Amino acid sequence: MTTASTLTLATEVQYLPGVGPDRGRRLLKLGLRTARDVLFFFPKDYEYPAPPLAINALREGMPASVVGHITDAELVSRSPGKSIFGMLVENETGALRCVFFNQPFRADTLVIGQRVLVSGTPKISGLRLEIVHPKVIPLGDDERLPQAPILPLYPLTEGIKQIDLRRVSRECVDALSGQLAEAMPQSLRVTIAGVLRASGIEIEGELPSIATTIAQLHYPDSESTAKAARLRLIFQELVVMQLALAMRRRQLTSDLQAPPLTTSALIDARIVNRFPFTLTADQRRVMKEVAADMSRQFPMNRMLQGDVGSGKTVVAVYAMLVAIAGGYQAVLMAPTEVLARQHFATINRLLCESRVRIGLLCGSMSARERRETSKQVNDGEIDLLIGTQALVYGEIQFAKLGLCVVDEQHKFGVGQRVALRQGGIAPHCLVMSATPIPRSLAMTLFGDVELSTLREKPPGRGRVHTYLAHDGWKNRWWQFVEAQLAEGRQGIVVAPRINVDASSEPETAEDVSSVADVYERLRLEVFPNRRVGLLHGRLSADDKAAVMQSFAAGSIDLLVSTTVIEVGIDVANATVMTILGAQRFGLAQLHQLRGRIGRGAHAGHVCVFTDGEQSPDEYERLRVFEQTDDGFELAEADFRLRGPGELIGRRQSGLPPLRIADLQRDIHILQVARSIAQSQLDDDPELMDTEWAELRLQVMRRYGKQLSLGGVA
Ligand code: ADP
Ligand code: MG
């Protein structure tokens, strides 16, 4: 047994007073190994003492206390199992009835004339309020009211009661909170509180010290001290993260040089005139942002996000032509061959009368063709290369690469952006994503990336109607689809493969049986007179491309597909989409799918079916999908309903999870943390200021490895 004087932060919980090996094992289930863990194991809520109220101010269901004298007391039957003890507590504001069932002993102490404090939750009985089983504290006639403490409510586990955790936390807080290292010296806490206040976040005085923070989080003096303590910890967690991301950005940009590619008004006008439509204001704005980045001598690191169909490709083409006008090469990388070919066709059309030499690199090309293309790229005979990521990363040496555009980036892993650099020279980099990311999340994941957003859609596109359907509607829906096909439109049916959870893994034969079944049934029974096609990830690249090409050419009426259809496909004549088993897809993914249709002038129609029982959450999600067509709103909703995991898992972001901060809820604090981190690093790039030494240590401990901040250490 450890006594308070020998306790340290490293003491194992089983040696804490009153714990022992058995409870120690149970506490481990809560993640509590050492006394330090206990200090950072925060209550999920608090138990507040109810304020003494006037009796005529009591409300049903509102916990309260009342101080008064017992003016009546009666025990009805002492027999075990059916005794009732009732009493009346009275003061100048009224009388309150209190009742105890099967506690006959109450009659011994609660006698007429006794002054008491009773507390509990009043409920209506007959015509008036009463409290059943109130907590009773007997009071002397002149005695002052006891000061009831605010008590922590911890998450529990089997065999561990609230009272056990309170005993342990009380012990640790009293003995150890003063021993924690202070990451934010007082002057910093004063400054930061000022900045937080200036940005509208409520806080009085300075941020509390770490010792006060820990004590107040477990045993707050008031709600406001608890709030200040939370605020400090949330801020600290976020500023450490933002420091790490900003340090990484510095490291990437200061190490690397890129060719400065300036745009003149003439070049700009020449490029813009190529496009057969008027650019949207959003597109113009983003083009300016991109051009400004590319004119610097360190690499652009920008993400362009925009809903499907918002016209990102046009921005990418603009950037590539800026690079080419500056005498450099540009590469556009697509995730799939289908998309690469589609880009190749579009861009060839756009640039058909220019001198830009365009090349394509795809897996289905013969080895000889690929070698030939590689050689031309290497010799500088191709200005603009389009290809799949795998091939470009694997095979190509550029003569003079100025810009790399990555399309439809879904995996946001930290680090792949540096893949194309050679020595200290890196190309500018533009990543395009059609998965809208909530701002708070983007700031975290891409603390080291600039963000541009296209929100405005180009004019002249059909509206897409979305219907959330019941199984009973299926026949009617198929009739509607048939009517659309009869008008010459095309349709897509998305069916899940069985094992959709492992969506990043290649589909196996067994997985595709679900979509294959749907295909067979639709082809034979529902649409026997239509040309029905099948597309899934198990097809060879050639077969996939062939199916897509027939669909694009209009020789397939109805395409049954897994989510491989998701990315980037552009068939303007496709107007009806059916999504089966929709509850298995996230909102972002559903929205991506929906983006495949209504890309032409005709209105689009999406009908969403689910299978099996849905949970209320799933239903809520699909309702949101039915009701909004704005990808950013959906992303926020997905984030709210499912957390960041759905959009971009922690695995993909490569960052450790946050412990106390919540990106969505704490977005305002996040913004402050980001700007404070940035301005500190502007003055003190290596974070050598002694005031920041402990924060720096935390940055290294928590993020050093993931973000390879090693060079800074
Ligand atoms: P995204 O890649 O963002 O999904 P695209 O760049 O493929 O979108 O553009 C979608 C369609 O809209 C394309 O057919 C494109 O030619 C067209 N488009 C792009 N910008 C405009 C514009 N400003 N006005 C009219 N049509 C446009
Ligand atoms: Mg696109």
PDB file of N, CA and C in Angstrom, residues 276-344:
ATOM      1  N   PRO A 276     -14.496  26.981 -74.226  1.00  0.00           N
ATOM      2  CA  PRO A 276     -15.680  27.290 -75.040  1.00  0.00           C
ATOM      3  C   PRO A 276     -16.850  27.805 -74.207  1.00  0.00           C
ATOM      4  N   PHE A 277     -16.597  28.253 -72.986  1.00  0.00           N
ATOM      5  CA  PHE A 277     -17.683  28.796 -72.165  1.00  0.00           C
ATOM      6  C   PHE A 277     -17.102  29.896 -71.284  1.00  0.00           C
ATOM      7  N   THR A 278     -17.977  30.660 -70.676  1.00  0.00           N
ATOM      8  CA  THR A 278     -17.526  31.703 -69.763  1.00  0.00           C
ATOM      9  C   THR A 278     -17.222  31.061 -68.416  1.00  0.00           C
ATOM     10  N   LEU A 279     -16.045  31.349 -67.887  1.00  0.00           N
ATOM     11  CA  LEU A 279     -15.690  30.762 -66.594  1.00  0.00           C
ATOM     12  C   LEU A 279     -16.551  31.371 -65.492  1.00  0.00           C
ATOM     13  N   THR A 280     -16.839  30.568 -64.483  1.00  0.00           N
ATOM     14  CA  THR A 280     -17.583  31.116 -63.346  1.00  0.00           C
ATOM     15  C   THR A 280     -16.638  31.982 -62.514  1.00  0.00           C
ATOM     16  N   ALA A 281     -17.243  32.859 -61.705  1.00  0.00           N
ATOM     17  CA  ALA A 281     -16.433  33.739 -60.867  1.00  0.00           C
ATOM     18  C   ALA A 281     -15.557  32.914 -59.922  1.00  0.00           C
ATOM     19  N   ASP A 282     -16.120  31.815 -59.455  1.00  0.00           N
ATOM     20  CA  ASP A 282     -15.368  30.923 -58.573  1.00  0.00           C
ATOM     21  C   ASP A 282     -14.139  30.354 -59.283  1.00  0.00           C
ATOM     22  N   GLN A 283     -14.342  29.930 -60.502  1.00  0.00           N
ATOM     23  CA  GLN A 283     -13.213  29.366 -61.260  1.00  0.00           C
ATOM     24  C   GLN A 283     -12.130  30.416 -61.462  1.00  0.00           C
ATOM     25  N   ARG A 284     -12.525  31.646 -61.772  1.00  0.00           N
ATOM     26  CA  ARG A 284     -11.547  32.721 -61.953  1.00  0.00           C
ATOM     27  C   ARG A 284     -10.765  32.967 -60.667  1.00  0.00           C
ATOM     28  N   ARG A 285     -11.507  33.005 -59.559  1.00  0.00           N
ATOM     29  CA  ARG A 285     -10.865  33.280 -58.270  1.00  0.00           C
ATOM     30  C   ARG A 285      -9.817  32.206 -57.970  1.00  0.00           C
ATOM     31  N   VAL A 286     -10.207  30.944 -58.161  1.00  0.00           N
ATOM     32  CA  VAL A 286      -9.290  29.858 -57.838  1.00  0.00           C
ATOM     33  C   VAL A 286      -8.095  29.860 -58.794  1.00  0.00           C
ATOM     34  N   MET A 287      -8.329  30.182 -60.052  1.00  0.00           N
ATOM     35  CA  MET A 287      -7.207  30.262 -60.999  1.00  0.00           C
ATOM     36  C   MET A 287      -6.194  31.296 -60.535  1.00  0.00           C
ATOM     37  N   LYS A 288      -6.680  32.418 -60.003  1.00  0.00           N
ATOM     38  CA  LYS A 288      -5.758  33.440 -59.501  1.00  0.00           C
ATOM     39  C   LYS A 288      -4.958  32.924 -58.317  1.00  0.00           C
ATOM     40  N   GLU A 289      -5.632  32.210 -57.418  1.00  0.00           N
ATOM     41  CA  GLU A 289      -4.932  31.654 -56.251  1.00  0.00           C
ATOM     42  C   GLU A 289      -3.835  30.703 -56.702  1.00  0.00           C
ATOM     43  N   VAL A 290      -4.182  29.859 -57.663  1.00  0.00           N
ATOM     44  CA  VAL A 290      -3.218  28.877 -58.157  1.00  0.00           C
ATOM     45  C   VAL A 290      -2.042  29.584 -58.838  1.00  0.00           C
ATOM     46  N   ALA A 291      -2.363  30.565 -59.669  1.00  0.00           N
ATOM     47  CA  ALA A 291      -1.301  31.261 -60.392  1.00  0.00           C
ATOM     48  C   ALA A 291      -0.356  31.968 -59.413  1.00  0.00           C
ATOM     49  N   ALA A 292      -0.917  32.538 -58.350  1.00  0.00           N
ATOM     50  CA  ALA A 292      -0.065  33.221 -57.368  1.00  0.00           C
ATOM     51  C   ALA A 292       0.886  32.224 -56.717  1.00  0.00           C
ATOM     52  N   ASP A 293       0.374  31.057 -56.366  1.00  0.00           N
ATOM     53  CA  ASP A 293       1.223  30.017 -55.767  1.00  0.00           C
ATOM     54  C   ASP A 293       2.338  29.597 -56.713  1.00  0.00           C
ATOM     55  N   MET A 294       1.981  29.425 -57.973  1.00  0.00           N
ATOM     56  CA  MET A 294       2.952  28.885 -58.927  1.00  0.00           C
ATOM     57  C   MET A 294       4.044  29.898 -59.270  1.00  0.00           C
ATOM     58  N   SER A 295       3.791  31.166 -58.972  1.00  0.00           N
ATOM     59  CA  SER A 295       4.805  32.162 -59.298  1.00  0.00           C
ATOM     60  C   SER A 295       5.899  32.222 -58.237  1.00  0.00           C
ATOM     61  N   ARG A 296       5.741  31.470 -57.140  1.00  0.00           N
ATOM     62  CA  ARG A 296       6.752  31.488 -56.081  1.00  0.00           C
ATOM     63  C   ARG A 296       7.820  30.440 -56.341  1.00  0.00           C
ATOM     64  N   GLN A 297       8.944  30.597 -55.612  1.00  0.00           N
ATOM     65  CA  GLN A 297       9.997  29.627 -55.910  1.00  0.00           C
ATOM     66  C   GLN A 297      10.054  28.469 -54.940  1.00  0.00           C
ATOM     67  N   PHE A 298       8.969  28.282 -54.202  1.00  0.00           N
ATOM     68  CA  PHE A 298       8.850  27.013 -53.486  1.00  0.00           C
ATOM     69  C   PHE A 298       7.546  26.360 -53.953  1.00  0.00           C
ATOM     70  N   PRO A 299       7.445  25.042 -53.777  1.00  0.00           N
ATOM     71  CA  PRO A 299       6.351  24.328 -54.438  1.00  0.00           C
ATOM     72  C   PRO A 299       4.974  24.708 -53.905  1.00  0.00           C
ATOM     73  N   MET A 300       4.066  24.925 -54.815  1.00  0.00           N
ATOM     74  CA  MET A 300       2.659  25.054 -54.437  1.00  0.00           C
ATOM     75  C   MET A 300       2.220  23.735 -53.823  1.00  0.00           C
ATOM     76  N   ASN A 301       1.426  23.835 -52.790  1.00  0.00           N
ATOM     77  CA  ASN A 301       0.878  22.645 -52.168  1.00  0.00           C
ATOM     78  C   ASN A 301      -0.583  22.944 -51.901  1.00  0.00           C
ATOM     79  N   ARG A 302      -1.388  22.849 -52.915  1.00  0.00           N
ATOM     80  CA  ARG A 302      -2.761  23.343 -52.806  1.00  0.00           C
ATOM     81  C   ARG A 302      -3.752  22.245 -53.121  1.00  0.00           C
ATOM     82  N   MET A 303      -4.819  22.228 -52.357  1.00  0.00           N
ATOM     83  CA  MET A 303      -5.900  21.311 -52.655  1.00  0.00           C
ATOM     84  C   MET A 303      -7.075  22.106 -53.199  1.00  0.00           C
ATOM     85  N   LEU A 304      -7.628  21.607 -54.282  1.00  0.00           N
ATOM     86  CA  LEU A 304      -8.804  22.232 -54.876  1.00  0.00           C
ATOM     87  C   LEU A 304      -9.974  21.309 -54.616  1.00  0.00           C
ATOM     88  N   GLN A 305     -10.891  21.769 -53.785  1.00  0.00           N
ATOM     89  CA  GLN A 305     -12.057  20.915 -53.579  1.00  0.00           C
ATOM     90  C   GLN A 305     -13.284  21.558 -54.172  1.00  0.00           C
ATOM     91  N   GLY A 306     -14.135  20.713 -54.710  1.00  0.00           N
ATOM     92  CA  GLY A 306     -15.350  21.209 -55.338  1.00  0.00           C
ATOM     93  C   GLY A 306     -16.227  20.024 -55.617  1.00  0.00           C
ATOM     94  N   ASP A 307     -17.504  20.253 -55.514  1.00  0.00           N
ATOM     95  CA  ASP A 307     -18.471  19.220 -55.741  1.00  0.00           C
ATOM     96  C   ASP A 307     -18.290  18.634 -57.142  1.00  0.00           C
ATOM     97  N   VAL A 308     -18.771  17.422 -57.338  1.00  0.00           N
ATOM     98  CA  VAL A 308     -18.753  16.856 -58.678  1.00  0.00           C
ATOM     99  C   VAL A 308     -19.430  17.829 -59.636  1.00  0.00           C
ATOM    100  N   GLY A 309     -18.796  18.036 -60.777  1.00  0.00           N
ATOM    101  CA  GLY A 309     -19.390  18.911 -61.778  1.00  0.00           C
ATOM    102  C   GLY A 309     -19.160  20.393 -61.549  1.00  0.00           C
ATOM    103  N   SER A 310     -18.360  20.735 -60.567  1.00  0.00           N
ATOM    104  CA  SER A 310     -18.151  22.163 -60.295  1.00  0.00           C
ATOM    105  C   SER A 310     -17.107  22.765 -61.231  1.00  0.00           C
ATOM    106  N   GLY A 311     -16.489  21.928 -62.052  1.00  0.00           N
ATOM    107  CA  GLY A 311     -15.572  22.445 -63.062  1.00  0.00           C
ATOM    108  C   GLY A 311     -14.129  22.530 -62.604  1.00  0.00           C
ATOM    109  N   LYS A 312     -13.680  21.534 -61.872  1.00  0.00           N
ATOM    110  CA  LYS A 312     -12.304  21.533 -61.387  1.00  0.00           C
ATOM    111  C   LYS A 312     -11.317  21.280 -62.520  1.00  0.00           C
ATOM    112  N   THR A 313     -11.726  20.412 -63.462  1.00  0.00           N
ATOM    113  CA  THR A 313     -10.802  20.051 -64.534  1.00  0.00           C
ATOM    114  C   THR A 313     -10.337  21.292 -65.294  1.00  0.00           C
ATOM    115  N   VAL A 314     -11.266  22.212 -65.492  1.00  0.00           N
ATOM    116  CA  VAL A 314     -10.927  23.423 -66.226  1.00  0.00           C
ATOM    117  C   VAL A 314      -9.828  24.209 -65.490  1.00  0.00           C
ATOM    118  N   VAL A 315      -9.940  24.257 -64.172  1.00  0.00           N
ATOM    119  CA  VAL A 315      -8.917  24.941 -63.384  1.00  0.00           C
ATOM    120  C   VAL A 315      -7.573  24.229 -63.539  1.00  0.00           C
ATOM    121  N   ALA A 316      -7.629  22.894 -63.531  1.00  0.00           N
ATOM    122  CA  ALA A 316      -6.398  22.124 -63.669  1.00  0.00           C
ATOM    123  C   ALA A 316      -5.752  22.386 -65.028  1.00  0.00           C
ATOM    124  N   VAL A 317      -6.570  22.431 -66.065  1.00  0.00           N
ATOM    125  CA  VAL A 317      -6.040  22.676 -67.403  1.00  0.00           C
ATOM    126  C   VAL A 317      -5.386  24.064 -67.442  1.00  0.00           C
ATOM    127  N   TYR A 318      -6.044  25.016 -66.832  1.00  0.00           N
ATOM    128  CA  TYR A 318      -5.471  26.366 -66.766  1.00  0.00           C
ATOM    129  C   TYR A 318      -4.072  26.317 -66.135  1.00  0.00           C
ATOM    130  N   ALA A 319      -3.976  25.657 -64.985  1.00  0.00           N
ATOM    131  CA  ALA A 319      -2.691  25.601 -64.283  1.00  0.00           C
ATOM    132  C   ALA A 319      -1.639  24.909 -65.130  1.00  0.00           C
ATOM    133  N   MET A 320      -2.039  23.855 -65.830  1.00  0.00           N
ATOM    134  CA  MET A 320      -1.075  23.116 -66.646  1.00  0.00           C
ATOM    135  C   MET A 320      -0.594  23.978 -67.810  1.00  0.00           C
ATOM    136  N   LEU A 321      -1.493  24.760 -68.375  1.00  0.00           N
ATOM    137  CA  LEU A 321      -1.076  25.625 -69.481  1.00  0.00           C
ATOM    138  C   LEU A 321      -0.156  26.744 -68.986  1.00  0.00           C
ATOM    139  N   VAL A 322      -0.364  27.197 -67.748  1.00  0.00           N
ATOM    140  CA  VAL A 322       0.558  28.181 -67.171  1.00  0.00           C
ATOM    141  C   VAL A 322       1.960  27.579 -67.094  1.00  0.00           C
ATOM    142  N   ALA A 323       2.033  26.332 -66.632  1.00  0.00           N
ATOM    143  CA  ALA A 323       3.339  25.679 -66.516  1.00  0.00           C
ATOM    144  C   ALA A 323       3.984  25.520 -67.891  1.00  0.00           C
ATOM    145  N   ILE A 324       3.186  25.100 -68.858  1.00  0.00           N
ATOM    146  CA  ILE A 324       3.720  24.851 -70.196  1.00  0.00           C
ATOM    147  C   ILE A 324       4.161  26.168 -70.850  1.00  0.00           C
ATOM    148  N   ALA A 325       3.357  27.221 -70.635  1.00  0.00           N
ATOM    149  CA  ALA A 325       3.744  28.534 -71.167  1.00  0.00           C
ATOM    150  C   ALA A 325       5.079  28.978 -70.571  1.00  0.00           C
ATOM    151  N   GLY A 326       5.370  28.547 -69.351  1.00  0.00           N
ATOM    152  CA  GLY A 326       6.636  28.897 -68.710  1.00  0.00           C
ATOM    153  C   GLY A 326       7.777  27.975 -69.131  1.00  0.00           C
ATOM    154  N   GLY A 327       7.520  27.090 -70.072  1.00  0.00           N
ATOM    155  CA  GLY A 327       8.587  26.232 -70.579  1.00  0.00           C
ATOM    156  C   GLY A 327       8.768  24.944 -69.793  1.00  0.00           C
ATOM    157  N   TYR A 328       7.781  24.573 -68.998  1.00  0.00           N
ATOM    158  CA  TYR A 328       7.887  23.354 -68.203  1.00  0.00           C
ATOM    159  C   TYR A 328       6.856  22.327 -68.642  1.00  0.00           C
ATOM    160  N   GLN A 329       7.015  21.114 -68.114  1.00  0.00           N
ATOM    161  CA  GLN A 329       6.030  20.066 -68.391  1.00  0.00           C
ATOM    162  C   GLN A 329       4.997  20.000 -67.262  1.00  0.00           C
ATOM    163  N   ALA A 330       3.854  19.426 -67.578  1.00  0.00           N
ATOM    164  CA  ALA A 330       2.839  19.215 -66.553  1.00  0.00           C
ATOM    165  C   ALA A 330       2.337  17.786 -66.651  1.00  0.00           C
ATOM    166  N   VAL A 331       1.923  17.236 -65.503  1.00  0.00           N
ATOM    167  CA  VAL A 331       1.363  15.888 -65.521  1.00  0.00           C
ATOM    168  C   VAL A 331       0.033  15.906 -64.778  1.00  0.00           C
ATOM    169  N   LEU A 332      -0.925  15.161 -65.305  1.00  0.00           N
ATOM    170  CA  LEU A 332      -2.227  15.002 -64.657  1.00  0.00           C
ATOM    171  C   LEU A 332      -2.400  13.530 -64.339  1.00  0.00           C
ATOM    172  N   MET A 333      -2.543  13.234 -63.062  1.00  0.00           N
ATOM    173  CA  MET A 333      -2.663  11.838 -62.666  1.00  0.00           C
ATOM    174  C   MET A 333      -4.076  11.523 -62.222  1.00  0.00           C
ATOM    175  N   ALA A 334      -4.629  10.459 -62.770  1.00  0.00           N
ATOM    176  CA  ALA A 334      -5.979  10.029 -62.417  1.00  0.00           C
ATOM    177  C   ALA A 334      -5.878   8.713 -61.663  1.00  0.00           C
ATOM    178  N   PRO A 335      -6.878   8.417 -60.842  1.00  0.00           N
ATOM    179  CA  PRO A 335      -6.812   7.177 -60.065  1.00  0.00           C
ATOM    180  C   PRO A 335      -7.087   5.933 -60.907  1.00  0.00           C
ATOM    181  N   THR A 336      -7.830   6.072 -61.995  1.00  0.00           N
ATOM    182  CA  THR A 336      -8.151   4.887 -62.803  1.00  0.00           C
ATOM    183  C   THR A 336      -7.881   5.175 -64.272  1.00  0.00           C
ATOM    184  N   GLU A 337      -7.780   4.093 -65.021  1.00  0.00           N
ATOM    185  CA  GLU A 337      -7.535   4.221 -66.443  1.00  0.00           C
ATOM    186  C   GLU A 337      -8.717   4.876 -67.160  1.00  0.00           C
ATOM    187  N   VAL A 338      -9.922   4.504 -66.741  1.00  0.00           N
ATOM    188  CA  VAL A 338     -11.113   5.079 -67.371  1.00  0.00           C
ATOM    189  C   VAL A 338     -11.057   6.604 -67.282  1.00  0.00           C
ATOM    190  N   LEU A 339     -10.718   7.071 -66.100  1.00  0.00           N
ATOM    191  CA  LEU A 339     -10.660   8.514 -65.906  1.00  0.00           C
ATOM    192  C   LEU A 339      -9.525   9.156 -66.673  1.00  0.00           C
ATOM    193  N   ALA A 340      -8.405   8.473 -66.702  1.00  0.00           N
ATOM    194  CA  ALA A 340      -7.267   9.021 -67.430  1.00  0.00           C
ATOM    195  C   ALA A 340      -7.640   9.191 -68.900  1.00  0.00           C
ATOM    196  N   ARG A 341      -8.289   8.177 -69.449  1.00  0.00           N
ATOM    197  CA  ARG A 341      -8.690   8.252 -70.860  1.00  0.00           C
ATOM    198  C   ARG A 341      -9.711   9.353 -71.084  1.00  0.00           C
ATOM    199  N   GLN A 342     -10.619   9.495 -70.128  1.00  0.00           N
ATOM    200  CA  GLN A 342     -11.628  10.534 -70.257  1.00  0.00           C
ATOM    201  C   GLN A 342     -10.979  11.921 -70.259  1.00  0.00           C
ATOM    202  N   HIS A 343     -10.032  12.123 -69.339  1.00  0.00           N
ATOM    203  CA  HIS A 343      -9.310  13.396 -69.309  1.00  0.00           C
ATOM    204  C   HIS A 343      -8.560  13.633 -70.614  1.00  0.00           C
ATOM    205  N   PHE A 344      -7.957  12.552 -71.103  1.00  0.00           N
ATOM    206  CA  PHE A 344      -7.178  12.661 -72.329  1.00  0.00           C
ATOM    207  C   PHE A 344      -8.076  13.152 -73.477  1.00  0.00           C
TER     208      PHE A 344
END
